[in-house]
mmCIF file with all atom_site columns, C-alpha atoms in Angstrom:
data_model
loop_
_atom_site.group_PDB
_atom_site.id
_atom_site.type_symbol
_atom_site.label_atom_id
_atom_site.label_alt_id
_atom_site.label_comp_id
_atom_site.label_asym_id
_atom_site.label_entity_id
_atom_site.label_seq_id
_atom_site.pdbx_PDB_ins_code
_atom_site.Cartn_x
_atom_site.Cartn_y
_atom_site.Cartn_z
_atom_site.occupancy
_atom_site.B_iso_or_equiv
_atom_site.pdbx_formal_charge
_atom_site.auth_seq_id
_atom_site.auth_comp_id
_atom_site.auth_asym_id
_atom_site.auth_atom_id
_atom_site.pdbx_PDB_model_num
ATOM 1   C CA . MET K 1 1   ? -1.299  6.727   2.363   1.00 94.00 ? 624 MET K CA 1
ATOM 2   C CA . PRO K 1 2   ? -2.606  6.032   -1.195  1.00 97.00 ? 625 PRO K CA 1
ATOM 3   C CA . ILE K 1 3   ? -6.122  6.972   -2.147  1.00 98.00 ? 626 ILE K CA 1
ATOM 4   C CA . ILE K 1 4   ? -8.565  4.828   -4.031  1.00 98.00 ? 627 ILE K CA 1
ATOM 5   C CA . HIS K 1 5   ? -10.920 7.017   -6.106  1.00 98.00 ? 628 HIS K CA 1
ATOM 6   C CA . ILE K 1 6   ? -14.153 5.189   -6.739  1.00 98.00 ? 629 ILE K CA 1
ATOM 7   C CA . LEU K 1 7   ? -16.276 6.188   -9.742  1.00 98.00 ? 630 LEU K CA 1
ATOM 8   C CA . PRO K 1 8   ? -20.032 6.302   -9.028  1.00 97.00 ? 631 PRO K CA 1
ATOM 9   C CA . HIS K 1 9   ? -21.808 2.951   -9.038  1.00 95.00 ? 632 HIS K CA 1
ATOM 10  C CA . ALA K 1 10  ? -25.647 3.043   -8.980  1.00 92.00 ? 633 ALA K CA 1
ATOM 11  C CA . SER K 1 11  ? -26.050 0.713   -5.972  1.00 91.00 ? 634 SER K CA 1
ATOM 12  C CA . LEU K 1 12  ? -22.687 0.203   -4.307  1.00 92.00 ? 635 LEU K CA 1
ATOM 13  C CA . CYS K 1 13  ? -21.328 3.813   -4.229  1.00 94.00 ? 636 CYS K CA 1
ATOM 14  C CA . PRO K 1 14  ? -23.861 6.206   -5.862  1.00 95.00 ? 637 PRO K CA 1
ATOM 15  C CA . GLU K 1 15  ? -21.830 9.324   -5.222  1.00 96.00 ? 638 GLU K CA 1
ATOM 16  C CA . GLY K 1 16  ? -18.424 7.761   -5.887  1.00 96.00 ? 639 GLY K CA 1
ATOM 17  C CA . GLY K 1 17  ? -15.784 8.450   -3.219  1.00 96.00 ? 640 GLY K CA 1
ATOM 18  C CA . ASP K 1 18  ? -12.307 8.509   -2.100  1.00 98.00 ? 641 ASP K CA 1
ATOM 19  C CA . ILE K 1 19  ? -10.906 6.132   0.555   1.00 98.00 ? 642 ILE K CA 1
ATOM 20  C CA . GLU K 1 20  ? -7.412  5.779   2.042   1.00 97.00 ? 643 GLU K CA 1
ATOM 21  C CA . ALA K 1 21  ? -5.862  2.331   1.752   1.00 97.00 ? 644 ALA K CA 1
ATOM 22  C CA . PRO K 1 22  ? -2.573  1.299   3.306   1.00 96.00 ? 645 PRO K CA 1
ATOM 23  C CA . THR K 1 23  ? 0.044   0.018   0.847   1.00 97.00 ? 646 THR K CA 1
ATOM 24  C CA . GLY K 1 24  ? -0.097  -3.747  0.642   1.00 96.00 ? 647 GLY K CA 1
ATOM 25  C CA . THR K 1 25  ? -3.925  -3.912  1.109   1.00 97.00 ? 648 THR K CA 1
ATOM 26  C CA . SER K 1 26  ? -6.072  -5.387  -1.672  1.00 97.00 ? 649 SER K CA 1
ATOM 27  C CA . ILE K 1 27  ? -8.533  -3.029  -3.323  1.00 98.00 ? 650 ILE K CA 1
ATOM 28  C CA . CYS K 1 28  ? -11.349 -5.438  -2.226  1.00 97.00 ? 651 CYS K CA 1
ATOM 29  C CA . GLU K 1 29  ? -10.287 -5.303  1.395   1.00 98.00 ? 652 GLU K CA 1
ATOM 30  C CA . ALA K 1 30  ? -10.126 -1.494  1.342   1.00 98.00 ? 653 ALA K CA 1
ATOM 31  C CA . LEU K 1 31  ? -13.579 -1.200  -0.211  1.00 97.00 ? 654 LEU K CA 1
ATOM 32  C CA . LEU K 1 32  ? -15.048 -3.453  2.312   1.00 97.00 ? 655 LEU K CA 1
ATOM 33  C CA . ASP K 1 33  ? -13.295 -1.791  5.248   1.00 97.00 ? 656 ASP K CA 1
ATOM 34  C CA . HIS K 1 34  ? -14.930 1.474   4.134   1.00 97.00 ? 657 HIS K CA 1
ATOM 35  C CA . GLY K 1 35  ? -18.484 0.084   3.793   1.00 96.00 ? 658 GLY K CA 1
ATOM 36  C CA . ILE K 1 36  ? -18.570 -0.475  0.041   1.00 96.00 ? 659 ILE K CA 1
ATOM 37  C CA . ALA K 1 37  ? -20.082 -3.876  -0.307  1.00 94.00 ? 660 ALA K CA 1
ATOM 38  C CA . ILE K 1 38  ? -18.389 -5.094  -3.444  1.00 95.00 ? 661 ILE K CA 1
ATOM 39  C CA . GLU K 1 39  ? -19.299 -8.713  -4.269  1.00 92.00 ? 662 GLU K CA 1
ATOM 40  C CA . HIS K 1 40  ? -16.668 -11.335 -3.348  1.00 91.00 ? 663 HIS K CA 1
ATOM 41  C CA . ALA K 1 41  ? -18.419 -14.656 -3.683  1.00 88.00 ? 664 ALA K CA 1
ATOM 42  C CA . CYS K 1 42  ? -15.229 -16.761 -3.238  1.00 91.00 ? 665 CYS K CA 1
ATOM 43  C CA . GLU K 1 43  ? -14.247 -14.771 0.012   1.00 92.00 ? 666 GLU K CA 1
ATOM 44  C CA . MET K 1 44  ? -11.247 -13.221 -1.832  1.00 94.00 ? 667 MET K CA 1
ATOM 45  C CA . SER K 1 45  ? -9.606  -16.541 -2.702  1.00 93.00 ? 668 SER K CA 1
ATOM 46  C CA . CYS K 1 46  ? -9.214  -15.762 -6.445  1.00 94.00 ? 669 CYS K CA 1
ATOM 47  C CA . ALA K 1 47  ? -11.761 -18.390 -7.520  1.00 92.00 ? 670 ALA K CA 1
ATOM 48  C CA . CYS K 1 48  ? -14.436 -16.187 -9.104  1.00 90.00 ? 671 CYS K CA 1
ATOM 49  C CA . THR K 1 49  ? -14.790 -12.774 -10.858 1.00 92.00 ? 672 THR K CA 1
ATOM 50  C CA . THR K 1 50  ? -17.443 -11.073 -8.738  1.00 92.00 ? 673 THR K CA 1
ATOM 51  C CA . CYS K 1 51  ? -14.947 -8.494  -7.385  1.00 95.00 ? 674 CYS K CA 1
ATOM 52  C CA . HIS K 1 52  ? -13.909 -7.441  -10.824 1.00 96.00 ? 675 HIS K CA 1
ATOM 53  C CA . VAL K 1 53  ? -12.994 -3.751  -11.183 1.00 97.00 ? 676 VAL K CA 1
ATOM 54  C CA . VAL K 1 54  ? -11.671 -1.559  -14.032 1.00 98.00 ? 677 VAL K CA 1
ATOM 55  C CA . VAL K 1 55  ? -8.579  0.420   -13.066 1.00 98.00 ? 678 VAL K CA 1
ATOM 56  C CA . LYS K 1 56  ? -8.956  3.811   -14.821 1.00 98.00 ? 679 LYS K CA 1
ATOM 57  C CA . GLN K 1 57  ? -5.761  5.357   -13.390 1.00 98.00 ? 680 GLN K CA 1
ATOM 58  C CA . GLY K 1 58  ? -2.829  3.976   -11.447 1.00 98.00 ? 681 GLY K CA 1
ATOM 59  C CA . TYR K 1 59  ? -2.771  0.496   -12.929 1.00 97.00 ? 682 TYR K CA 1
ATOM 60  C CA . ARG K 1 60  ? 1.011   0.308   -12.933 1.00 96.00 ? 683 ARG K CA 1
ATOM 61  C CA . SER K 1 61  ? 1.160   0.906   -9.173  1.00 95.00 ? 684 SER K CA 1
ATOM 62  C CA . LEU K 1 62  ? -0.739  -2.305  -8.440  1.00 96.00 ? 685 LEU K CA 1
ATOM 63  C CA . GLY K 1 63  ? 0.996   -5.667  -8.158  1.00 88.00 ? 686 GLY K CA 1
ATOM 64  C CA . GLU K 1 64  ? 1.211   -7.671  -11.317 1.00 92.00 ? 687 GLU K CA 1
ATOM 65  C CA . PRO K 1 65  ? -1.640  -10.090 -12.015 1.00 95.00 ? 688 PRO K CA 1
ATOM 66  C CA . ASP K 1 66  ? -0.709  -13.738 -11.983 1.00 95.00 ? 689 ASP K CA 1
ATOM 67  C CA . GLU K 1 67  ? -1.824  -16.431 -14.465 1.00 96.00 ? 690 GLU K CA 1
ATOM 68  C CA . ILE K 1 68  ? -4.740  -17.588 -12.324 1.00 96.00 ? 691 ILE K CA 1
ATOM 69  C CA . GLU K 1 69  ? -6.130  -14.092 -12.086 1.00 97.00 ? 692 GLU K CA 1
ATOM 70  C CA . GLU K 1 70  ? -5.604  -13.463 -15.809 1.00 96.00 ? 693 GLU K CA 1
ATOM 71  C CA . ASP K 1 71  ? -7.463  -16.776 -16.677 1.00 95.00 ? 694 ASP K CA 1
ATOM 72  C CA . LEU K 1 72  ? -10.438 -15.858 -14.399 1.00 94.00 ? 695 LEU K CA 1
ATOM 73  C CA . LEU K 1 73  ? -10.673 -12.330 -15.799 1.00 94.00 ? 696 LEU K CA 1
ATOM 74  C CA . ASP K 1 74  ? -11.560 -13.904 -19.205 1.00 93.00 ? 697 ASP K CA 1
ATOM 75  C CA . LYS K 1 75  ? -14.859 -14.763 -17.672 1.00 90.00 ? 698 LYS K CA 1
ATOM 76  C CA . ALA K 1 76  ? -15.583 -11.390 -16.189 1.00 90.00 ? 699 ALA K CA 1
ATOM 77  C CA . TRP K 1 77  ? -18.478 -9.231  -17.588 1.00 86.00 ? 700 TRP K CA 1
ATOM 78  C CA . GLY K 1 78  ? -17.173 -5.990  -19.216 1.00 89.00 ? 701 GLY K CA 1
ATOM 79  C CA . LEU K 1 79  ? -13.523 -7.052  -19.359 1.00 93.00 ? 702 LEU K CA 1
ATOM 80  C CA . THR K 1 80  ? -11.074 -4.282  -20.392 1.00 96.00 ? 703 THR K CA 1
ATOM 81  C CA . PRO K 1 81  ? -7.231  -4.227  -20.700 1.00 96.00 ? 704 PRO K CA 1
ATOM 82  C CA . THR K 1 82  ? -7.078  -2.696  -17.256 1.00 97.00 ? 705 THR K CA 1
ATOM 83  C CA . SER K 1 83  ? -9.486  -5.069  -15.507 1.00 97.00 ? 706 SER K CA 1
ATOM 84  C CA . ARG K 1 84  ? -8.399  -6.611  -12.239 1.00 98.00 ? 707 ARG K CA 1
ATOM 85  C CA . LEU K 1 85  ? -9.869  -8.874  -9.594  1.00 97.00 ? 708 LEU K CA 1
ATOM 86  C CA . SER K 1 86  ? -10.045 -6.410  -6.621  1.00 97.00 ? 709 SER K CA 1
ATOM 87  C CA . CYS K 1 87  ? -9.166  -9.272  -4.256  1.00 97.00 ? 710 CYS K CA 1
ATOM 88  C CA . GLN K 1 88  ? -5.751  -9.676  -6.006  1.00 97.00 ? 711 GLN K CA 1
ATOM 89  C CA . ALA K 1 89  ? -5.001  -6.070  -6.919  1.00 98.00 ? 712 ALA K CA 1
ATOM 90  C CA . ILE K 1 90  ? -2.708  -4.922  -4.163  1.00 97.00 ? 713 ILE K CA 1
ATOM 91  C CA . VAL K 1 91  ? -2.404  -1.171  -3.593  1.00 97.00 ? 714 VAL K CA 1
ATOM 92  C CA . GLY K 1 92  ? 1.083   0.227   -4.135  1.00 97.00 ? 715 GLY K CA 1
ATOM 93  C CA . ALA K 1 93  ? 2.456   3.685   -3.309  1.00 95.00 ? 716 ALA K CA 1
ATOM 94  C CA . GLU K 1 94  ? 0.335   5.625   -5.808  1.00 97.00 ? 717 GLU K CA 1
ATOM 95  C CA . ASP K 1 95  ? -3.312  6.598   -5.946  1.00 98.00 ? 718 ASP K CA 1
ATOM 96  C CA . VAL K 1 96  ? -5.655  4.551   -8.197  1.00 98.00 ? 719 VAL K CA 1
ATOM 97  C CA . THR K 1 97  ? -9.022  5.286   -9.779  1.00 98.00 ? 720 THR K CA 1
ATOM 98  C CA . ILE K 1 98  ? -11.397 2.378   -10.144 1.00 98.00 ? 721 ILE K CA 1
ATOM 99  C CA . GLU K 1 99  ? -14.802 1.709   -11.698 1.00 97.00 ? 722 GLU K CA 1
ATOM 100 C CA . ILE K 1 100 ? -16.951 -1.110  -10.371 1.00 96.00 ? 723 ILE K CA 1
ATOM 101 C CA . PRO K 1 101 ? -18.709 -2.742  -13.318 1.00 93.00 ? 724 PRO K CA 1
ATOM 102 C CA . ARG K 1 102 ? -22.513 -2.608  -13.332 1.00 88.00 ? 725 ARG K CA 1
ATOM 103 C CA . TYR K 1 103 ? -22.877 -6.347  -13.591 1.00 78.00 ? 726 TYR K CA 1
ATOM 104 C CA . THR K 1 104 ? -21.081 -9.498  -12.402 1.00 75.00 ? 727 THR K CA 1
ATOM 105 C CA . ILE K 1 105 ? -21.409 -13.117 -13.504 1.00 67.00 ? 728 ILE K CA 1
ATOM 106 C CA . ASN K 1 106 ? -23.700 -13.833 -10.633 1.00 62.00 ? 729 ASN K CA 1
ATOM 107 C CA . HIS K 1 107 ? -27.409 -13.955 -11.350 1.00 48.00 ? 730 HIS K CA 1
ATOM 108 C CA . ALA K 1 108 ? -28.191 -13.039 -7.732  1.00 49.00 ? 731 ALA K CA 1
ATOM 109 C CA . ARG K 1 109 ? -26.137 -10.921 -5.401  1.00 52.00 ? 732 ARG K CA 1
ATOM 110 C CA . GLU K 1 110 ? -24.507 -12.783 -2.534  1.00 49.00 ? 733 GLU K CA 1
ATOM 111 C CA . ASN K 1 111 ? -25.197 -11.782 1.093   1.00 52.00 ? 734 ASN K CA 1
ATOM 112 C CA . HIS K 1 112 ? -21.894 -10.427 2.518   1.00 46.00 ? 735 HIS K CA 1
#
């Protein structure tokens, strides 16, 4: 089973961590299933950018982003060439390393 390596995030995952994720699972689902409360204000419907992550390794193993995701990513804080919406980034057969950005476009964190 592929591993998602999470780089340390001050509030969501201070120590960083490694979680197993079944192939075909979104990164967002995997994080939530393992108690990492990444924001997902649109309930994973690809309508916001609060679940934005930066893929540091393993980008090619994820499913391709579609046009809607790419358009939304233009609004994400801290956009990089390997940015993805974690609700749309589907885990493939290889391990991935992600960074959860420090900020989102939300002024206040949603209660999830």
